mmCIF file of the C-alpha atoms, coordinates in Angstrom:
data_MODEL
# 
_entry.id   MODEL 
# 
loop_
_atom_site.group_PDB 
_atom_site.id 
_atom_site.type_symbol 
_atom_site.label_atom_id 
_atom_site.label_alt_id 
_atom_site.label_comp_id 
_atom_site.label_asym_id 
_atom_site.label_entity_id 
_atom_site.label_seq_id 
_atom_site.pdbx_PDB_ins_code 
_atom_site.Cartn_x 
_atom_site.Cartn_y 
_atom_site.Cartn_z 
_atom_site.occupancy 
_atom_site.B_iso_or_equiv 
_atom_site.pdbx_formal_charge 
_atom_site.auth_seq_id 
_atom_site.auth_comp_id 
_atom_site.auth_asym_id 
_atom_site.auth_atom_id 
_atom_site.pdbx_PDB_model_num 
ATOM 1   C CA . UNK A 1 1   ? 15.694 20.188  23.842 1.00 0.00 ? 1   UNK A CA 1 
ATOM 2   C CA . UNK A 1 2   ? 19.104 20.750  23.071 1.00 0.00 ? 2   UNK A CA 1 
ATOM 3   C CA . UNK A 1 3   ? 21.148 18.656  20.727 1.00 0.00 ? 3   UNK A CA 1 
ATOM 4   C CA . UNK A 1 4   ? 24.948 17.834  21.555 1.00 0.00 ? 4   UNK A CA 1 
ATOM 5   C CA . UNK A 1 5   ? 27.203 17.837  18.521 1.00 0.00 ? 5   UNK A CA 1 
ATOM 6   C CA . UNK A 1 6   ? 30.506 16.668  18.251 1.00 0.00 ? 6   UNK A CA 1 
ATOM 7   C CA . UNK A 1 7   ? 32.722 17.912  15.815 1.00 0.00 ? 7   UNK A CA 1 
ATOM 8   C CA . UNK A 1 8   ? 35.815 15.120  15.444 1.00 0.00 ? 8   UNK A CA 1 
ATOM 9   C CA . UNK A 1 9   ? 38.570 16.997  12.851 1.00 0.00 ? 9   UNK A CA 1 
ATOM 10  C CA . UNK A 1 10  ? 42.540 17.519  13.325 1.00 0.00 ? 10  UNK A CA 1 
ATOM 11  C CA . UNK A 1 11  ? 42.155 20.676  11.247 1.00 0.00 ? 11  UNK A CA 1 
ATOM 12  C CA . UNK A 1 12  ? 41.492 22.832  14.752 1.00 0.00 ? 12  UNK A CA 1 
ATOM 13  C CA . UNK A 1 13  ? 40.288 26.057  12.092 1.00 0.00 ? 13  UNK A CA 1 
ATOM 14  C CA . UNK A 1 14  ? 38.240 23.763  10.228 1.00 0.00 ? 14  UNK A CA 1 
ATOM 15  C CA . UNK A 1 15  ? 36.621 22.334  14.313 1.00 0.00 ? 15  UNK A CA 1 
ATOM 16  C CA . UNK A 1 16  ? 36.159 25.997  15.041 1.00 0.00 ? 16  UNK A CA 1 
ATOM 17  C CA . UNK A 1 17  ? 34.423 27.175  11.171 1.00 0.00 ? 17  UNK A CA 1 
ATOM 18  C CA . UNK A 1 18  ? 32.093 24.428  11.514 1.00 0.00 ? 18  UNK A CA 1 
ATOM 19  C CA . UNK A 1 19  ? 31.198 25.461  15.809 1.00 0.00 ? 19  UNK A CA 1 
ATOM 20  C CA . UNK A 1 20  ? 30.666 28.781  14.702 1.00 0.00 ? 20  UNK A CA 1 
ATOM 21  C CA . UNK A 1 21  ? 28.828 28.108  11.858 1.00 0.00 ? 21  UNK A CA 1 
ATOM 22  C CA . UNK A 1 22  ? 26.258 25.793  13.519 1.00 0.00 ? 22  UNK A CA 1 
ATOM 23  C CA . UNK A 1 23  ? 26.345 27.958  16.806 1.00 0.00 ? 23  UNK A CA 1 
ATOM 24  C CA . UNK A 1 24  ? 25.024 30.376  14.693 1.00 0.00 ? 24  UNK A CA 1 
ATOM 25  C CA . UNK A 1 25  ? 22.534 29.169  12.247 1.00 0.00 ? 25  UNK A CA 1 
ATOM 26  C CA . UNK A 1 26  ? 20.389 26.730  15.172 1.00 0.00 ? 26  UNK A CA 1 
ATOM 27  C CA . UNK A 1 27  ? 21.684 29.343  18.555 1.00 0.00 ? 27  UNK A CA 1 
ATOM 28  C CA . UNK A 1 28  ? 20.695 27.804  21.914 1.00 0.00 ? 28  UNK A CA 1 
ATOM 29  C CA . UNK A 1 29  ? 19.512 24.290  20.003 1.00 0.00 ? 29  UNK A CA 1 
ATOM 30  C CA . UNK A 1 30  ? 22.591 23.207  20.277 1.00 0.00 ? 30  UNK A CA 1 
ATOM 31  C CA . UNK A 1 31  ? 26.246 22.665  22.201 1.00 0.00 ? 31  UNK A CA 1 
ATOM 32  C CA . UNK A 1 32  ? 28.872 21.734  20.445 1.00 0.00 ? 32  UNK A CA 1 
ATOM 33  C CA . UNK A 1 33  ? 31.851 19.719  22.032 1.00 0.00 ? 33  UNK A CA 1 
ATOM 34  C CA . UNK A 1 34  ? 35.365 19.369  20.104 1.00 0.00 ? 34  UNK A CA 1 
ATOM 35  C CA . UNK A 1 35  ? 37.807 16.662  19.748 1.00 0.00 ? 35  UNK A CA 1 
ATOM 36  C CA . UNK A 1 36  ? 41.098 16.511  17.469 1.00 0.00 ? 36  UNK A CA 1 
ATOM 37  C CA . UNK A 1 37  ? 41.887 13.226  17.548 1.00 0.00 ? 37  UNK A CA 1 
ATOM 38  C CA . UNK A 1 38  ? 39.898 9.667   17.938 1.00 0.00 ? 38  UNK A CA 1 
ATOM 39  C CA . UNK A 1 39  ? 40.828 9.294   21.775 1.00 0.00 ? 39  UNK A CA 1 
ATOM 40  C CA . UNK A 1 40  ? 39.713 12.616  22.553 1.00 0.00 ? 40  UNK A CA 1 
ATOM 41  C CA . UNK A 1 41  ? 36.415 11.937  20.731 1.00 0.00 ? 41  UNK A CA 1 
ATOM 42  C CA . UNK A 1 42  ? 35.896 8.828   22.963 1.00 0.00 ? 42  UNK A CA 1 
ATOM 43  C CA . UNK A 1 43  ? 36.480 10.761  25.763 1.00 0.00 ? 43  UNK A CA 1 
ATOM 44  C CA . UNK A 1 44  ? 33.355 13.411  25.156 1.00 0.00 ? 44  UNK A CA 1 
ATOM 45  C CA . UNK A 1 45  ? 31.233 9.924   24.413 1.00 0.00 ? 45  UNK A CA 1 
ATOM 46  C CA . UNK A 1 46  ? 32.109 8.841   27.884 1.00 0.00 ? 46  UNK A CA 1 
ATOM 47  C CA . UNK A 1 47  ? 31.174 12.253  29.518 1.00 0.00 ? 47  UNK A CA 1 
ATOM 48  C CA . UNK A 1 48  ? 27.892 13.405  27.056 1.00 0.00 ? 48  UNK A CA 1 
ATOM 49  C CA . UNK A 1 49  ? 25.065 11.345  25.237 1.00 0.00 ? 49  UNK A CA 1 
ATOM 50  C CA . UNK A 1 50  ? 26.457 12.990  21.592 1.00 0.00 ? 50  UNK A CA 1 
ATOM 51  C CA . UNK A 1 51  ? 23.472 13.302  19.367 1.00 0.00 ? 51  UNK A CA 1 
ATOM 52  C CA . UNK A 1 52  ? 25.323 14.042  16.178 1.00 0.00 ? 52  UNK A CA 1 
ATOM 53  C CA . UNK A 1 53  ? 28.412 13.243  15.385 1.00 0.00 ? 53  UNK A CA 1 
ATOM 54  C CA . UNK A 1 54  ? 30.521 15.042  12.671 1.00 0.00 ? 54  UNK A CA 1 
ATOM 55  C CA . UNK A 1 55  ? 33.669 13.775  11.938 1.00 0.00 ? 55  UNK A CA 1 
ATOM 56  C CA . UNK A 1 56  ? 36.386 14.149  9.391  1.00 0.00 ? 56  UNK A CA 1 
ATOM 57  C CA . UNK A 1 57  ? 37.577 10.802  7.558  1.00 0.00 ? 57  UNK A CA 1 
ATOM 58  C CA . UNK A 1 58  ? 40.585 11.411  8.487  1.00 0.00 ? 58  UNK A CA 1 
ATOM 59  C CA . UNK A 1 59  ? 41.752 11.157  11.702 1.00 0.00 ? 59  UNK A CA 1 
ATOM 60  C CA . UNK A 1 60  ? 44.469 10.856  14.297 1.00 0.00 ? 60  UNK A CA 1 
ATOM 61  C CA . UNK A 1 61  ? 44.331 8.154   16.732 1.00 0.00 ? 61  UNK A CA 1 
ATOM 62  C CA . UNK A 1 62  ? 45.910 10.556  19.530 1.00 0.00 ? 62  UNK A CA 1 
ATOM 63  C CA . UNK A 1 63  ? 46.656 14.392  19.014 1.00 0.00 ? 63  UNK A CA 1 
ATOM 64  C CA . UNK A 1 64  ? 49.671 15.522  17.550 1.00 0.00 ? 64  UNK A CA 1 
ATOM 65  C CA . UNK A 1 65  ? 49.933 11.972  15.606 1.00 0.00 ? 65  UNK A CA 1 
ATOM 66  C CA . UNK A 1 66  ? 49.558 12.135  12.020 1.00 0.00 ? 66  UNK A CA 1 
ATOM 67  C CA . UNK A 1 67  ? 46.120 11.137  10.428 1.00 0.00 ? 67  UNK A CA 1 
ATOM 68  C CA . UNK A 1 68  ? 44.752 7.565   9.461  1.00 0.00 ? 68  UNK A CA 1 
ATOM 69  C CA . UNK A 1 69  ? 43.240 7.296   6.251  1.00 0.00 ? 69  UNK A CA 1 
ATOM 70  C CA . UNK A 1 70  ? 40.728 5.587   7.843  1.00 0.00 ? 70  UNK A CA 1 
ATOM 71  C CA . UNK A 1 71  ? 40.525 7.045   11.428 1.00 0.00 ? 71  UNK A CA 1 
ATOM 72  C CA . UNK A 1 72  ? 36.477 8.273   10.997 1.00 0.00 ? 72  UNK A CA 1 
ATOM 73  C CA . UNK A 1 73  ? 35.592 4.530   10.470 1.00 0.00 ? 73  UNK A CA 1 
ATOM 74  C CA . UNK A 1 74  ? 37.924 3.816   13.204 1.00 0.00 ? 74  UNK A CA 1 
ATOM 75  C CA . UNK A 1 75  ? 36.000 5.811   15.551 1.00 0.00 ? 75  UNK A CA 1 
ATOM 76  C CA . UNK A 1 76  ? 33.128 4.270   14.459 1.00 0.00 ? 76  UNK A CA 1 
ATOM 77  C CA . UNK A 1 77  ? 34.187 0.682   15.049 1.00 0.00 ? 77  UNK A CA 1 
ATOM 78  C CA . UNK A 1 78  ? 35.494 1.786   18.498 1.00 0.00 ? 78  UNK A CA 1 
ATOM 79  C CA . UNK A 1 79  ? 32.127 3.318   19.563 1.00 0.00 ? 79  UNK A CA 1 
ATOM 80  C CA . UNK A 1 80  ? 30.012 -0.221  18.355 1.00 0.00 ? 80  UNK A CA 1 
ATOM 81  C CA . UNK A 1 81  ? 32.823 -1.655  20.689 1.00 0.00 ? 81  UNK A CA 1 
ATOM 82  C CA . UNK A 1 82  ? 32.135 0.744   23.564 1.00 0.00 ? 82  UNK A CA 1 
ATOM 83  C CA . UNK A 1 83  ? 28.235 -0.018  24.204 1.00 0.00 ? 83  UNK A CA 1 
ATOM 84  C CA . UNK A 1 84  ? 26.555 0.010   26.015 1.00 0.00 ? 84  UNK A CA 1 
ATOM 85  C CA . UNK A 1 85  ? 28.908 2.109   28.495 1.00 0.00 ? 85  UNK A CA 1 
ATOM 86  C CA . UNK A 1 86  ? 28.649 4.770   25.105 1.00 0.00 ? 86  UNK A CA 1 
ATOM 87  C CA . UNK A 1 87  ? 25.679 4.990   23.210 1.00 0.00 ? 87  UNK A CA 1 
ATOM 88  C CA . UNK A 1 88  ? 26.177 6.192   19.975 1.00 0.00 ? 88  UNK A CA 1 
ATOM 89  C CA . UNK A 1 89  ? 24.908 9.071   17.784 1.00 0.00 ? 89  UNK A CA 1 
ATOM 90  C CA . UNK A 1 90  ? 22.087 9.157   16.073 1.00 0.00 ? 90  UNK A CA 1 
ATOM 91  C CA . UNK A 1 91  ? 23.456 10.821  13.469 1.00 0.00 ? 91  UNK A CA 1 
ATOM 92  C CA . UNK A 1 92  ? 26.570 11.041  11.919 1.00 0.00 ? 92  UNK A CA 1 
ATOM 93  C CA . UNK A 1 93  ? 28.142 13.287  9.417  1.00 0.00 ? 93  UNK A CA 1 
ATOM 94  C CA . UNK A 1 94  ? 31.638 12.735  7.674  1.00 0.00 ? 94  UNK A CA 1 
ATOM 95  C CA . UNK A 1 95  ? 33.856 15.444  6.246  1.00 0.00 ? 95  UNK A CA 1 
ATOM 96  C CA . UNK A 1 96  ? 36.799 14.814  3.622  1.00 0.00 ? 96  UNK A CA 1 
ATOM 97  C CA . UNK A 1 97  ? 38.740 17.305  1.488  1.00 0.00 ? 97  UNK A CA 1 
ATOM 98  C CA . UNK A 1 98  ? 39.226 13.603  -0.930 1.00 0.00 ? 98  UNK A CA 1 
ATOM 99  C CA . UNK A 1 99  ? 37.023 12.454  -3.717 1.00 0.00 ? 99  UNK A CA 1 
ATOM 100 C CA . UNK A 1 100 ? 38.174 8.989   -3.285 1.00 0.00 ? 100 UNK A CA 1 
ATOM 101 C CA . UNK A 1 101 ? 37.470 8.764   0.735  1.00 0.00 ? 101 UNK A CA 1 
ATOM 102 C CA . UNK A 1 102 ? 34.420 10.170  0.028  1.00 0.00 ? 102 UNK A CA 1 
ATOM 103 C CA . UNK A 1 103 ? 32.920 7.334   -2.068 1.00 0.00 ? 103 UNK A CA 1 
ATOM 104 C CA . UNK A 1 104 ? 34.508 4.989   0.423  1.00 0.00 ? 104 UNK A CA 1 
ATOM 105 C CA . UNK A 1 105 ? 33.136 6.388   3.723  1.00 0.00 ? 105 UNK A CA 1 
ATOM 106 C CA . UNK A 1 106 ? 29.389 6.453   1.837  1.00 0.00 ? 106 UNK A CA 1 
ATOM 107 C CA . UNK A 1 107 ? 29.235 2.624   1.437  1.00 0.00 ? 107 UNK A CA 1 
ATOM 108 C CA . UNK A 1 108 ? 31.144 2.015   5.016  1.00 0.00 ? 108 UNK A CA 1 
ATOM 109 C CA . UNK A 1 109 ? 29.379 4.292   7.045  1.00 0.00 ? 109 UNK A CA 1 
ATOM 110 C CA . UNK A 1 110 ? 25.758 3.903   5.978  1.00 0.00 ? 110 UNK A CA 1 
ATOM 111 C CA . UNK A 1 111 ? 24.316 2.030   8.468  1.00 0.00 ? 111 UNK A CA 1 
ATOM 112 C CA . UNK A 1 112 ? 24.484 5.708   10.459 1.00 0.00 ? 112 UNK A CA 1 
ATOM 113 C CA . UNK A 1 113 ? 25.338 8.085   8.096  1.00 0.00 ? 113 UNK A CA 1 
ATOM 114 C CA . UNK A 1 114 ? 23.525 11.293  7.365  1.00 0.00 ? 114 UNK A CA 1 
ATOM 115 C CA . UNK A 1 115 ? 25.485 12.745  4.555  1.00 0.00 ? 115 UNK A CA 1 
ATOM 116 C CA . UNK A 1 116 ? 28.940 12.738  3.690  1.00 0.00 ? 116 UNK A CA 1 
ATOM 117 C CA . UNK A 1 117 ? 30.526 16.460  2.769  1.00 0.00 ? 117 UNK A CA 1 
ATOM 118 C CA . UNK A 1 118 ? 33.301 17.372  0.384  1.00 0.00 ? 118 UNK A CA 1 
ATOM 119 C CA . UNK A 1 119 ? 35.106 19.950  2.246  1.00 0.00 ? 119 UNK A CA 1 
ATOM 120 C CA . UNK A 1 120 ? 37.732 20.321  -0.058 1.00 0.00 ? 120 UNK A CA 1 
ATOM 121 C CA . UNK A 1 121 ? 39.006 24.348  -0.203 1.00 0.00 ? 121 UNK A CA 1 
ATOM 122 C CA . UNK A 1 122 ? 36.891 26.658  -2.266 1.00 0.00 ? 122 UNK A CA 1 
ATOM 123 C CA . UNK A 1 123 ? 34.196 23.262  -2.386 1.00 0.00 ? 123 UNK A CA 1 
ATOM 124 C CA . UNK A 1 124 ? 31.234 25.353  -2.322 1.00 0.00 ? 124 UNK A CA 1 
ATOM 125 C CA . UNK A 1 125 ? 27.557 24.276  -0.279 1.00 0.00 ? 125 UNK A CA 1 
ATOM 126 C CA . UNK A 1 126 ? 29.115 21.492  1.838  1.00 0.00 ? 126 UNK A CA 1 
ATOM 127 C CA . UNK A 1 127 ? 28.320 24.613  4.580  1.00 0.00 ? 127 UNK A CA 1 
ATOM 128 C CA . UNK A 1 128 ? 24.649 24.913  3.820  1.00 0.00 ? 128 UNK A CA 1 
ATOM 129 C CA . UNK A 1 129 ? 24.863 21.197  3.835  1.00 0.00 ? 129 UNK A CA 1 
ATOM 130 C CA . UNK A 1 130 ? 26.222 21.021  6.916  1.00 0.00 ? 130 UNK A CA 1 
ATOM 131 C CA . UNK A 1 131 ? 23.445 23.508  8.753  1.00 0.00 ? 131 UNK A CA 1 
ATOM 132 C CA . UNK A 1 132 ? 20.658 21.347  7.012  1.00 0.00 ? 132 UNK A CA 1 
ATOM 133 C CA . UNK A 1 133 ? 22.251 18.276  8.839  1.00 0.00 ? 133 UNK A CA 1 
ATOM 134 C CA . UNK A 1 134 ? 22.099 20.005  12.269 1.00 0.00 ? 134 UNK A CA 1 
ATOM 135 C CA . UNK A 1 135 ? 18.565 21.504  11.720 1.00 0.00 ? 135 UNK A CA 1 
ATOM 136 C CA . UNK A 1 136 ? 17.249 18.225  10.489 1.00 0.00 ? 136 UNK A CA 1 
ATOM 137 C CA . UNK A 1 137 ? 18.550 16.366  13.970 1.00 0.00 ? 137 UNK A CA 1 
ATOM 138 C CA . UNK A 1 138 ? 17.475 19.603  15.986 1.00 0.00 ? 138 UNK A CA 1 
ATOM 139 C CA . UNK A 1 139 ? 14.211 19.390  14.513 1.00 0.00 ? 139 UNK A CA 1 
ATOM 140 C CA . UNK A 1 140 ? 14.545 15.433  14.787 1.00 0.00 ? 140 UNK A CA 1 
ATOM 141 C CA . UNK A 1 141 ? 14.660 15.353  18.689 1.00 0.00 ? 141 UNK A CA 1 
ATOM 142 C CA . UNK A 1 142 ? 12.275 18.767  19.550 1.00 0.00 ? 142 UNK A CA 1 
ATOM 143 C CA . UNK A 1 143 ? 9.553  16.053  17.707 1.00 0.00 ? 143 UNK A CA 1 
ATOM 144 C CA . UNK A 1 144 ? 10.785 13.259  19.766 1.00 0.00 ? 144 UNK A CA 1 
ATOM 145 C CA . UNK A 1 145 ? 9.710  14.437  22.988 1.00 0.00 ? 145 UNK A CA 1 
ATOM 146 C CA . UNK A 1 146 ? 9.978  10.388  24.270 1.00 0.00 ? 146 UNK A CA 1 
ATOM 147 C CA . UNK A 1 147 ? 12.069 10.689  27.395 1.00 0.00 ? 147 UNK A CA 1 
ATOM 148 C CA . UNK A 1 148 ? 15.576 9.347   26.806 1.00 0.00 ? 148 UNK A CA 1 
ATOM 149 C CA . UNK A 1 149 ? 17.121 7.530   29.784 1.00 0.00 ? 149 UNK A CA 1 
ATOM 150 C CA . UNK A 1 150 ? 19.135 5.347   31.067 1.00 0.00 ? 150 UNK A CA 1 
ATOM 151 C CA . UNK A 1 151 ? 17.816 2.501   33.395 1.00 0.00 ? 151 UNK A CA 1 
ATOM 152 C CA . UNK A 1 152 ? 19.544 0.673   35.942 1.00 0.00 ? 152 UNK A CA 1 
ATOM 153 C CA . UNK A 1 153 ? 18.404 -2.431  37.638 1.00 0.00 ? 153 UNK A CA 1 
ATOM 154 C CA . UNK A 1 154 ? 20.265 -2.735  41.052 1.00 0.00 ? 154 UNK A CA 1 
ATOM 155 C CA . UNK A 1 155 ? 19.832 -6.390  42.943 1.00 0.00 ? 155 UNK A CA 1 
ATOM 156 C CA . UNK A 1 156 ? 21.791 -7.529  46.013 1.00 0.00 ? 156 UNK A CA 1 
ATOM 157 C CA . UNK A 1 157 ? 21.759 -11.217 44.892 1.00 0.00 ? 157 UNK A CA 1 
ATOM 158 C CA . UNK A 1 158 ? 22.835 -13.234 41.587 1.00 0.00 ? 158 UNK A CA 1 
ATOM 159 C CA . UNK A 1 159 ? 19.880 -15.691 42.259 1.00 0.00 ? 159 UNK A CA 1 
ATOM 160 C CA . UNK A 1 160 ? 16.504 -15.250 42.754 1.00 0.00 ? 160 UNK A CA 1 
ATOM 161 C CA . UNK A 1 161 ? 17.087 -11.349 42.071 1.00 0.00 ? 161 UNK A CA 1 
ATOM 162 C CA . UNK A 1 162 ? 19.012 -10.811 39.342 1.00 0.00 ? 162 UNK A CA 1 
ATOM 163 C CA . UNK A 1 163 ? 17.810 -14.055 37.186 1.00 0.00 ? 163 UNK A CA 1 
ATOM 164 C CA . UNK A 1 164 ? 14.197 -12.518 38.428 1.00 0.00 ? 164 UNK A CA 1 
ATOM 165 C CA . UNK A 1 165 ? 14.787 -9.041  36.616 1.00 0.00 ? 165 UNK A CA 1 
ATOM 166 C CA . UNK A 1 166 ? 16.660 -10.916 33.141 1.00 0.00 ? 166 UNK A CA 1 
ATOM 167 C CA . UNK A 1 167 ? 13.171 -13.178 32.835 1.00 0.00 ? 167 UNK A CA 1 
ATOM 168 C CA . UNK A 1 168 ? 10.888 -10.049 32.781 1.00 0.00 ? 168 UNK A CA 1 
ATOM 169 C CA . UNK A 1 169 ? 9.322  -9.479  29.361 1.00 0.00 ? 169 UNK A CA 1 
ATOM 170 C CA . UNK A 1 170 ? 11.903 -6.458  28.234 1.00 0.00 ? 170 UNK A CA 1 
ATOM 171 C CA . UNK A 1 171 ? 13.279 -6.495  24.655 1.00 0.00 ? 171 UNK A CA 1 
ATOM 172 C CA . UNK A 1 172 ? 17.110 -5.976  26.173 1.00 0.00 ? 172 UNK A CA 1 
ATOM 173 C CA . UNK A 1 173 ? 18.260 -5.593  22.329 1.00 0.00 ? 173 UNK A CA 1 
ATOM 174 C CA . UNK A 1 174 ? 22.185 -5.534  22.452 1.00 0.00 ? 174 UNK A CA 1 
ATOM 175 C CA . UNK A 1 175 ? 22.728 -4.615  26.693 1.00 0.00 ? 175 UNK A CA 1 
ATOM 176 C CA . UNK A 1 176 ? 23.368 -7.336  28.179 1.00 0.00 ? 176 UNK A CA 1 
ATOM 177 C CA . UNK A 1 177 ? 22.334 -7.675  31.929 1.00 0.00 ? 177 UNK A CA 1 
ATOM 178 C CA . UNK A 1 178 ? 25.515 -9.435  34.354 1.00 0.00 ? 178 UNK A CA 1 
ATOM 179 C CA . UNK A 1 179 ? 26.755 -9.549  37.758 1.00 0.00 ? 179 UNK A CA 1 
ATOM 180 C CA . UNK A 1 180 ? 28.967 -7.072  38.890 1.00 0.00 ? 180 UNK A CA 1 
ATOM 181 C CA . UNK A 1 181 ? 30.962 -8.402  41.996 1.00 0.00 ? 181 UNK A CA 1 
# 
């Protein structure tokens, strides 16, 4: 099985270090998408199932605009908004060149969060971190051989059909089932 990564940064040397590094430590395992900015990153969520997500803390909301503080929890917050049309990693690591968005983004993020890496410049292991994150969620789905799919209940009618297919005993968790006319 291959695992899609994401890799979410504004720093387009930093994107392309952390492709090439993954690309070549797990090989076929995995494709790797890039985004630059948090728009672009909800674009790839709209066109792939993303398995992991690494993103910096830092982010643009569009590219070429300067970075939010806050734009990897952003991101976040706009992909809990998004389902079900996006469903969202299973993992997630964040990136940060700062100490102090570092201890931030560990309490935020960790309902989903994997690790968060100091990537400041000449911060040494965050890149061995980094590999362990993407073998651990390679690893994670080759084990998890359940299928993974999407399923869609088509009905002609609101009533008997559709009300019919809402009463049948399926945990729906957070989809919810409605018309679409």
């Amino acid at each position: 099985m291959t695992v899609k990564v994401l890799i979410v940064d504004d720093d387009a040397c930093r994107r392309s270090h952390i492709a090439k590094l993954l690309t070549s430590h797990c090989g076929s395992s995995v494709l790797v998408f890039e985004s630059g900015s948090i728009a672009g990153a909800l674009k790839k969520f709209l066109e792939h199932r993303i398995d992991l997500l690494i993103t910096d803390i830092a982010l643009p909301q569009l590219d070429d605009d300067p970075a939010l503080a806050d734009g990897g929890e952003s991101l976040i917050r706009q992909l809990d908004e998004l389902a079900p049309q996006v469903v969202p990693p299973r993992w997630t690591v964040a990136i940060t060149a700062h100490e102090d968005s570092r201890r931030l983004t560990q309490s935020s993020f960790a309902h989903r969060l994997v690790g968060v890496l100091d990537a400041r410049p000449g911060q040494k292991g965050w890149e061995e971190q980094m590999v362990r994150f993407c073998r651990r969620a390679v690893d994670s789905c080759v084990a998890d051989r359940s299928p993974r799919a999407d399923v869609c209940f088509l009905t002609a009618l609101n009533s008997p059909e559709l009300e019919g297919v809402q009463q049948l005993p399926i945990d729906w968790g957070m989809r919810t089932v409605s018309p679409f006319f």
